[in-house]
Coordinates of C-alpha atoms in Angstrom, one line a residue:
Chain S
M1 CA 85.5 77.8 108.8
P2 CA 83.6 75.2 106.8
A3 CA 80.1 74.2 108.0
I4 CA 81.0 70.6 107.5
E5 CA 84.4 69.0 107.1
C6 CA 85.0 65.3 106.7
T7 CA 88.4 63.7 106.6
G8 CA 89.0 60.1 105.7
L9 CA 85.5 59.2 106.9
T10 CA 85.1 55.4 106.7
K11 CA 82.4 53.1 107.9
T12 CA 82.5 49.3 107.7
Y13 CA 79.9 46.8 108.9
S14 CA 80.4 43.2 109.6
V15 CA 78.0 41.0 107.6
G16 CA 78.6 37.5 109.0
L17 CA 82.3 36.9 108.6
K18 CA 82.7 39.5 105.8
K19 CA 83.3 43.2 106.0
H20 CA 81.0 45.5 104.1
V21 CA 82.5 49.0 103.4
A22 CA 79.6 51.4 103.5
L23 CA 81.8 54.5 103.2
D24 CA 85.4 54.5 102.0
H25 CA 87.7 57.4 103.1
L26 CA 85.3 60.2 102.3
D27 CA 86.9 63.7 102.2
F28 CA 84.8 66.8 101.6
Q29 CA 83.9 70.2 102.9
V30 CA 80.7 72.2 102.8
Q31 CA 81.2 75.9 103.0
E32 CA 78.9 78.2 105.0
G33 CA 75.9 79.6 103.1
E34 CA 75.9 77.0 100.2
V35 CA 73.5 74.4 99.1
F36 CA 75.3 71.1 98.9
G37 CA 73.8 68.0 97.3
F38 CA 74.7 64.4 97.8
L39 CA 73.9 62.3 94.8
G40 CA 74.1 58.6 94.5
P41 CA 72.1 55.5 93.8
N42 CA 70.5 53.5 96.6
G43 CA 73.1 52.0 98.9
A44 CA 75.8 54.6 97.9
G45 CA 76.4 55.7 101.4
K46 CA 74.5 59.0 101.5
T47 CA 72.4 58.2 104.6
T48 CA 75.5 56.6 106.2
T49 CA 77.3 59.9 105.8
I50 CA 74.5 61.9 107.3
K51 CA 74.2 59.5 110.3
L52 CA 78.0 59.8 110.8
L53 CA 77.7 63.6 110.7
L54 CA 75.0 63.5 113.4
G55 CA 76.7 61.0 115.6
L56 CA 74.0 58.4 115.2
I57 CA 76.7 55.9 114.1
Q58 CA 80.4 56.0 114.8
P59 CA 83.0 56.0 112.1
T60 CA 85.4 53.1 111.8
S61 CA 88.1 55.7 111.0
G62 CA 88.3 59.3 110.0
A63 CA 86.6 62.3 111.5
A64 CA 83.9 64.9 110.8
T65 CA 83.4 68.4 112.2
I66 CA 80.4 70.8 112.2
F67 CA 81.4 74.4 112.5
G68 CA 84.7 73.2 113.9
H69 CA 83.2 71.0 116.6
P70 CA 83.6 67.2 116.5
S71 CA 80.3 66.1 114.8
H72 CA 79.3 63.6 117.5
T73 CA 79.1 66.2 120.3
A74 CA 76.0 67.9 121.5
T75 CA 77.6 71.3 120.9
A76 CA 77.9 70.5 117.2
R77 CA 74.3 69.4 116.9
A78 CA 73.0 72.5 118.7
R79 CA 73.3 74.5 115.4
V80 CA 71.9 71.8 113.2
G81 CA 68.4 71.0 112.0
F82 CA 67.8 67.5 110.6
L83 CA 65.1 65.9 108.5
P84 CA 65.4 62.0 108.5
E85 CA 64.5 60.0 105.4
S86 CA 60.8 58.8 105.4
P87 CA 60.3 60.4 108.7
Y88 CA 58.3 58.7 111.4
F89 CA 57.5 60.7 114.5
Y90 CA 55.7 60.2 117.8
D91 CA 52.2 59.6 116.5
H92 CA 50.5 60.2 119.8
L93 CA 51.5 63.9 119.7
T94 CA 49.8 66.6 117.7
A95 CA 51.8 68.8 115.4
T96 CA 52.0 71.6 118.0
E97 CA 52.9 69.2 120.8
F98 CA 55.6 67.6 118.6
L99 CA 57.2 71.0 117.8
A100 CA 57.1 71.9 121.5
F101 CA 58.8 68.7 122.4
C102 CA 61.6 69.3 119.8
G103 CA 61.9 72.9 121.0
R104 CA 62.4 71.7 124.6
L105 CA 65.2 69.4 123.5
F106 CA 67.0 72.5 122.2
G107 CA 66.4 74.2 125.5
L108 CA 64.1 76.9 124.0
T109 CA 61.9 78.9 126.3
S110 CA 58.1 78.4 126.1
V111 CA 57.7 81.8 124.5
A112 CA 60.3 81.0 121.8
I113 CA 58.7 77.6 121.2
H114 CA 55.2 79.2 120.8
D115 CA 56.5 81.8 118.4
A116 CA 58.5 79.3 116.3
T117 CA 55.6 76.9 116.2
L118 CA 53.2 79.5 114.8
R119 CA 55.8 80.7 112.3
L120 CA 56.9 77.2 111.1
L121 CA 53.4 75.7 110.8
K122 CA 52.5 78.7 108.6
Q123 CA 55.7 78.3 106.6
V124 CA 55.1 74.6 105.9
G125 CA 51.4 75.0 105.3
L126 CA 50.1 73.0 108.3
E127 CA 48.3 75.7 110.3
E128 CA 45.0 73.9 110.0
A129 CA 46.5 70.7 111.2
A130 CA 48.2 72.3 114.2
H131 CA 46.1 70.2 116.7
T132 CA 45.8 67.0 114.6
P133 CA 47.6 63.9 116.0
L134 CA 50.6 62.9 113.7
R135 CA 49.1 59.4 113.3
K136 CA 46.4 61.1 111.1
F137 CA 49.0 62.8 108.9
S138 CA 49.6 61.8 105.2
K139 CA 53.2 61.1 104.0
G140 CA 53.4 64.6 102.6
M141 CA 52.2 66.2 105.8
L142 CA 54.8 64.2 107.8
Q143 CA 57.5 65.5 105.5
R144 CA 56.3 69.0 106.1
I145 CA 56.2 68.7 109.9
G146 CA 59.6 67.0 109.6
I147 CA 60.9 70.1 107.9
A148 CA 59.3 72.3 110.6
Q149 CA 60.9 70.4 113.4
A150 CA 64.3 70.6 111.6
L151 CA 63.9 74.4 111.7
I152 CA 62.6 74.9 115.3
N153 CA 66.0 76.0 116.6
D154 CA 66.7 78.4 113.7
P155 CA 69.7 76.3 112.7
Q156 CA 72.8 77.5 110.9
L157 CA 73.1 74.1 109.1
V158 CA 70.1 72.2 107.8
I159 CA 70.7 68.5 106.8
L160 CA 67.9 66.9 104.8
D161 CA 67.9 63.2 104.0
E162 CA 65.9 62.6 100.8
P163 CA 63.6 65.6 101.5
M164 CA 61.7 65.2 98.2
S165 CA 61.1 61.5 98.4
G166 CA 57.4 60.6 98.4
L167 CA 56.3 64.1 97.6
D168 CA 53.9 65.0 94.8
P169 CA 55.1 67.6 92.2
I170 CA 53.6 70.5 94.2
G171 CA 55.3 69.2 97.4
R172 CA 58.6 68.9 95.6
K173 CA 58.3 72.5 94.4
D174 CA 57.5 73.7 97.9
C175 CA 60.5 71.9 99.2
R176 CA 62.8 73.4 96.6
D177 CA 61.4 76.8 97.3
L178 CA 62.0 76.3 101.0
I179 CA 65.6 75.3 100.5
L180 CA 66.2 78.4 98.4
Q181 CA 64.5 80.6 101.1
L182 CA 66.8 79.1 103.7
K183 CA 69.8 79.8 101.5
Q184 CA 68.7 83.4 101.1
A185 CA 68.4 83.6 104.9
G186 CA 72.1 82.6 105.0
K187 CA 71.7 79.0 106.1
T188 CA 73.9 76.2 104.9
I189 CA 71.9 73.3 103.4
C190 CA 73.2 69.8 102.9
F191 CA 70.8 67.3 101.4
S192 CA 70.8 63.9 99.8
S193 CA 68.7 63.0 96.8
H194 CA 68.4 60.9 93.7
I195 CA 66.0 63.3 92.0
I196 CA 68.6 64.8 89.8
P197 CA 66.7 67.7 88.2
D198 CA 66.0 69.0 91.7
V199 CA 69.6 68.8 92.7
E200 CA 70.7 70.5 89.4
M201 CA 68.2 73.3 90.0
I202 CA 69.1 74.3 93.6
C203 CA 72.6 73.1 94.5
D204 CA 75.8 75.1 94.4
H205 CA 78.0 72.1 95.0
I206 CA 77.4 68.4 94.5
A207 CA 79.1 65.2 95.4
I208 CA 78.4 61.9 93.7
L209 CA 78.8 58.8 95.8
V210 CA 78.9 55.3 94.4
K211 CA 79.3 52.2 96.6
G212 CA 80.7 54.3 99.4
K213 CA 83.2 56.1 97.3
L214 CA 83.2 59.8 96.3
I215 CA 83.6 59.7 92.6
R216 CA 83.0 63.3 91.7
M217 CA 82.6 66.6 93.5
G218 CA 82.5 70.3 92.5
R219 CA 80.4 73.2 91.5
V220 CA 77.4 72.2 89.5
E221 CA 78.2 74.6 86.6
E222 CA 81.8 73.6 86.4
I223 CA 80.9 69.9 86.3
L224 CA 78.3 70.5 83.5
D225 CA 80.7 72.7 81.5
A226 CA 83.5 70.2 81.8
H227 CA 81.4 67.2 80.6
Q228 CA 79.1 68.9 78.1
E229 CA 76.1 66.7 79.1
T230 CA 73.2 66.9 81.5
L231 CA 73.7 66.1 85.1
E232 CA 71.3 63.2 84.7
A233 CA 73.3 61.7 81.8
L234 CA 76.6 62.2 83.8
F235 CA 75.1 60.6 86.9
I236 CA 73.9 57.5 85.0
R237 CA 77.2 57.1 83.2
E238 CA 79.2 57.6 86.4
T239 CA 77.1 55.2 88.4
Q240 CA 77.1 52.4 85.8
T241 CA 80.9 52.4 85.2
Chain W
M1 CA 69.9 68.6 130.8
M2 CA 67.1 68.3 133.4
R3 CA 64.7 70.0 131.0
Q4 CA 65.6 67.6 128.3
I5 CA 65.1 64.6 130.7
G6 CA 61.7 66.1 131.7
A7 CA 60.6 66.5 128.0
I8 CA 61.7 62.9 127.1
A9 CA 60.1 61.5 130.3
F10 CA 56.8 63.3 129.8
N11 CA 56.7 62.2 126.1
T12 CA 57.5 58.6 127.1
F13 CA 54.7 58.7 129.7
K14 CA 52.3 60.2 127.2
G15 CA 53.2 57.5 124.6
A16 CA 52.8 54.8 127.3
V17 CA 49.3 55.9 128.3
H18 CA 48.3 55.8 124.6
E19 CA 49.4 52.2 124.4
R20 CA 46.6 49.7 124.6
L21 CA 48.8 47.4 126.7
F22 CA 49.0 49.9 129.5
Y23 CA 45.4 50.7 130.0
N24 CA 44.3 47.1 129.4
L25 CA 46.7 46.0 132.2
L26 CA 45.5 48.9 134.4
I27 CA 41.8 48.0 133.8
F28 CA 42.6 44.3 134.6
A29 CA 44.3 45.3 137.8
I30 CA 41.4 47.5 138.9
V31 CA 38.9 44.8 138.0
M32 CA 40.9 42.3 140.0
V33 CA 41.2 44.6 143.1
T34 CA 37.5 45.4 142.9
G35 CA 36.6 41.7 142.3
S36 CA 38.5 40.8 145.5
I37 CA 35.4 42.0 147.4
L38 CA 33.4 39.1 145.8
V39 CA 36.1 36.5 146.7
A40 CA 36.3 37.9 150.2
S41 CA 32.5 37.6 150.6
L42 CA 32.7 33.9 149.9
T43 CA 34.9 33.3 153.0
L44 CA 34.2 33.4 156.7
G45 CA 36.1 36.1 158.5
E46 CA 39.5 37.6 157.5
Q47 CA 37.7 39.3 154.5
S48 CA 39.8 42.4 154.7
K49 CA 43.0 40.3 154.6
I50 CA 41.9 38.6 151.4
I51 CA 41.1 42.0 149.8
M52 CA 44.6 43.3 150.9
D53 CA 46.3 40.1 149.7
M54 CA 44.6 40.3 146.3
G55 CA 45.2 44.1 146.0
L56 CA 48.9 43.8 146.8
A57 CA 49.3 40.8 144.5
S58 CA 47.5 42.8 141.7
H59 CA 49.8 45.7 142.2
N60 CA 52.9 43.5 142.0
L61 CA 51.7 41.4 139.0
F62 CA 50.4 44.2 136.8
G63 CA 53.3 46.5 137.8
M64 CA 55.7 43.8 136.8
L65 CA 54.0 43.3 133.4
I66 CA 54.0 47.0 132.7
A67 CA 57.7 47.4 133.8
V68 CA 58.8 44.5 131.6
F69 CA 56.6 44.9 128.5
L70 CA 56.9 48.7 128.3
G71 CA 60.5 48.8 129.6
T72 CA 61.9 46.4 127.1
G73 CA 60.4 48.4 124.2
L74 CA 61.8 51.7 125.5
I75 CA 64.9 51.8 123.4
S76 CA 64.4 49.0 120.9
G77 CA 61.0 50.4 119.9
E78 CA 62.5 53.8 119.3
I79 CA 65.2 52.3 117.1
E80 CA 62.7 50.1 115.2
R81 CA 60.4 53.1 114.5
R82 CA 63.5 55.3 113.9
T83 CA 62.0 58.0 116.2
I84 CA 65.3 58.0 118.0
H85 CA 67.0 59.7 115.0
T86 CA 64.8 62.8 115.5
V87 CA 65.7 63.0 119.2
L88 CA 69.4 62.2 119.1
S89 CA 70.1 64.4 116.1
K90 CA 69.4 67.2 118.5
P91 CA 71.8 68.3 121.2
V92 CA 70.7 65.4 123.5
G93 CA 73.3 63.1 125.0
R94 CA 72.6 59.4 125.0
T95 CA 72.7 59.2 128.8
T96 CA 70.2 62.0 129.0
F97 CA 67.9 60.2 126.5
L98 CA 68.2 57.0 128.6
M99 CA 67.4 58.8 131.8
G100 CA 64.4 60.5 130.2
K101 CA 63.1 57.2 129.0
Y102 CA 63.6 55.6 132.5
A103 CA 61.9 58.5 134.3
G104 CA 59.0 58.3 131.8
L105 CA 58.6 54.6 132.6
L106 CA 58.7 55.3 136.4
L107 CA 56.0 58.0 135.9
T108 CA 53.8 55.4 134.2
L109 CA 54.4 52.9 137.0
F110 CA 53.7 55.5 139.6
T111 CA 50.4 56.4 137.9
N112 CA 49.5 52.7 137.9
T113 CA 50.4 52.4 141.5
V114 CA 48.3 55.4 142.5
A115 CA 45.3 54.0 140.6
I116 CA 45.6 50.6 142.2
T117 CA 46.2 51.9 145.7
A118 CA 43.3 54.2 145.5
T119 CA 41.0 51.4 144.3
L120 CA 42.3 49.1 147.0
Y121 CA 41.5 51.6 149.8
V122 CA 38.1 52.4 148.3
V123 CA 37.3 48.6 148.2
L124 CA 38.6 48.2 151.8
A125 CA 36.5 51.2 153.0
L126 CA 33.4 50.0 151.2
H127 CA 33.4 46.3 152.0
P128 CA 31.7 46.6 155.5
K129 CA 28.9 48.5 153.7
I130 CA 28.5 45.9 151.0
D131 CA 28.9 42.6 153.0
P132 CA 26.3 42.4 155.8
Y133 CA 28.5 39.8 157.7
V134 CA 31.4 42.3 158.1
K135 CA 31.2 44.4 161.2
G136 CA 32.6 47.9 161.7
D137 CA 32.5 51.2 160.0
M138 CA 34.2 52.4 156.8
L139 CA 37.5 53.1 158.4
T140 CA 37.8 49.9 160.4
Y141 CA 39.7 48.0 157.7
V142 CA 41.6 50.9 156.1
E143 CA 45.1 49.7 156.9
P144 CA 47.8 52.5 156.6
R145 CA 50.6 49.8 156.7
L146 CA 49.5 48.7 153.2
L147 CA 51.5 51.7 152.0
L148 CA 54.7 50.1 153.3
A149 CA 54.1 47.0 151.1
I150 CA 53.2 49.2 148.2
Y151 CA 56.3 51.3 148.6
M152 CA 58.5 48.1 148.7
T153 CA 56.8 46.8 145.5
F154 CA 57.4 50.1 143.8
L155 CA 61.1 49.9 144.7
E156 CA 61.1 46.4 143.2
L157 CA 59.4 47.7 140.0
M158 CA 62.0 50.5 139.8
L159 CA 64.8 47.9 139.9
L160 CA 63.0 45.6 137.4
S161 CA 62.5 48.6 135.0
A162 CA 66.2 49.3 135.1
V163 CA 66.8 45.6 134.2
A164 CA 64.4 45.9 131.3
L165 CA 66.0 49.1 130.1
L166 CA 69.4 47.6 130.2
F167 CA 68.4 44.6 128.0
S168 CA 66.5 47.1 125.7
T169 CA 69.8 48.9 125.0
F170 CA 71.4 46.0 123.2
T171 CA 68.8 43.5 122.0
T172 CA 65.3 43.2 120.4
A173 CA 62.2 43.8 122.5
T174 CA 61.3 40.1 122.4
L175 CA 64.6 38.9 123.6
A176 CA 64.8 41.7 126.2
T177 CA 61.4 40.6 127.5
V178 CA 62.6 37.0 127.8
F179 CA 65.8 38.1 129.6
S180 CA 63.9 40.4 131.9
L181 CA 61.3 37.8 132.9
S182 CA 64.0 35.3 133.5
T183 CA 65.9 37.8 135.7
Y184 CA 62.8 38.5 137.6
A185 CA 62.1 34.7 138.2
I186 CA 65.7 34.1 139.2
G187 CA 65.7 37.1 141.4
H188 CA 62.7 35.8 143.3
L189 CA 63.8 32.1 143.5
S190 CA 67.5 32.3 144.0
G191 CA 67.3 32.9 147.7
T192 CA 65.1 29.9 148.2
I193 CA 67.2 27.7 146.0
M194 CA 70.3 28.7 147.9
T195 CA 68.7 27.8 151.2
M196 CA 67.6 24.5 149.8
S197 CA 70.9 23.6 148.3
S198 CA 73.1 24.6 151.2
K199 CA 73.8 21.0 152.4
R200 CA 72.7 18.4 149.9
V201 CA 74.7 19.4 146.8
S202 CA 78.3 19.4 145.6
L203 CA 80.6 22.4 146.4
A204 CA 80.6 23.4 142.7
T205 CA 76.8 23.5 142.5
R206 CA 76.7 25.4 145.8
L207 CA 79.2 28.0 144.5
L208 CA 77.2 28.3 141.2
V209 CA 73.9 28.9 143.1
Q210 CA 75.6 31.4 145.4
G211 CA 77.1 33.2 142.4
V212 CA 73.7 33.5 140.7
H213 CA 72.1 34.6 144.0
Y214 CA 74.6 37.4 144.5
L215 CA 74.9 38.5 140.8
F216 CA 71.1 38.7 140.1
P217 CA 69.0 41.3 141.9
N218 CA 67.3 39.8 144.9
F219 CA 63.7 40.6 144.2
S220 CA 62.3 38.5 147.1
Q221 CA 63.6 40.9 149.7
F222 CA 61.0 43.5 148.5
D223 CA 58.2 41.2 149.3
I224 CA 56.7 42.1 152.7
K225 CA 53.1 41.5 151.7
N226 CA 52.5 38.7 154.2
Q227 CA 54.0 40.6 157.1
V228 CA 51.8 43.6 156.3
V229 CA 48.6 41.6 155.8
H230 CA 49.2 39.5 159.0
G231 CA 50.4 42.4 161.1
V232 CA 54.0 41.3 161.5
A233 CA 56.4 44.1 162.3
V234 CA 59.0 45.1 159.7
T235 CA 61.9 47.1 161.1
P236 CA 62.9 50.6 159.8
A237 CA 66.4 49.2 159.3
Y238 CA 65.0 46.6 156.9
F239 CA 63.3 49.4 154.9
G240 CA 66.5 51.5 154.9
Y241 CA 68.7 48.5 153.8
T242 CA 66.3 47.5 151.1
T243 CA 65.9 51.1 149.8
G244 CA 69.7 51.5 149.7
Y245 CA 70.1 48.1 147.9
A246 CA 67.5 49.1 145.3
I247 CA 69.1 52.5 144.6
L248 CA 72.6 51.1 144.5
Y249 CA 71.7 48.2 142.2
L250 CA 69.6 50.3 139.8
T251 CA 72.3 53.0 139.6
L252 CA 74.8 50.3 138.6
L253 CA 72.4 48.9 136.0
L254 CA 71.7 52.3 134.5
L255 CA 75.5 53.0 134.3
I256 CA 76.0 49.8 132.4
A257 CA 73.0 50.6 130.1
S258 CA 74.4 54.0 129.5
T259 CA 77.9 52.6 128.6
I260 CA 76.4 50.1 126.2
F261 CA 74.0 52.6 124.6
S262 CA 76.7 55.3 124.2
R263 CA 78.7 52.9 121.9
R264 CA 75.8 51.5 119.9
D265 CA 75.3 52.4 116.3
L266 CA 71.7 53.6 115.7
G267 CA 71.5 52.7 112.0

């Protein structure tokens, strides 16, 4: 069973009297255990796809499932961890309080929340900021606590929206390493990015979206072999034509 | 589900008490209740009634401001700051989220009510000690029936919070504030306008006024401040009817809010 399956996923918005097609009949699957990268320029529909998968917005037509469950249901989201783009969290909470809050939303016990909090703060390098209010966090620290909250329920599927955006080179490397660690632990990872070298380095499969349409999808090596050019060159060529 | 509602409610409460707006309003309310002792000392006799009047009015006014200004930002604020994405990407239903936010606002209002009530009773107990012209000991003016008026005001605030939450589900905080304050004003005045317009206006106007009166929540029926302050009896049936009315009306408002919010795109 695929971790994610989208069939004819379409989203249109009304802008005045006109219709804007944000996503146009998107069909794709993400298999369990793989790292899947969404590539596309700004406004390509990457975040729209992720929001549709998480039930934050409703499709105009088409459907999506997560591990076989309709993606808008709470059952589907129980096995998912999500990091939003440019995360903004409740800044009156400390890092520990925030993770406890997220754990309670998943119905975890107090003991499980305590253990997961200690483990995750260590994993993302925020042990010393455990009792610091989030309003005092830098952008990089917010990204790290965002990753920690996405993993609080030990999810089978991790969806990351632009996880490397705004991070310094060390932060980007840490994020890449974390994705690879998650993959080794058997998790499925689906993330969007426009930092092509990162995508090329860690993804098994990629999909390139332009103006809401899927223009290319496949295994990274197969795409590179078929076109005999770098992913960056291919991406620029595909998005400009 | 109850655990999720509890977590969201407590987080909402915690966020509210960190807002400058909340504690500024609470401090103002406490200053006003405490200051009533000075106003009372300027009058001859009936000092305790002036303190009770000002105390109950403060509870109503500042509770209303908290219910409207915090209530209207409950959902729209989460959408603007995008914190809602973090919560609703977890296995949390939209109705659960809405109930948690509402419960958090009620917890905030309850805290405000407890603080103002405690201050009011302390002021009532102390004023014979402070004002040499007031006779009696500390318990002479502590009026337990004040709690009845405070209970009714709290019911009114519960209903007003549901109004604010409903508007918050489909419009911006500014518009929701305007709509909520308008609803509050109409809900307080419609009964009076209906009584005044019963004979001297055309049938169409009378029907319109009646329609507005029955459609909008009747906030004036929660106001028993004068009866309590002047010792006029309020029947248990009136309390029962008003409590039932508030619960029924706010349940209806929350159902509508849940229906609207469940269909809304949170882009």
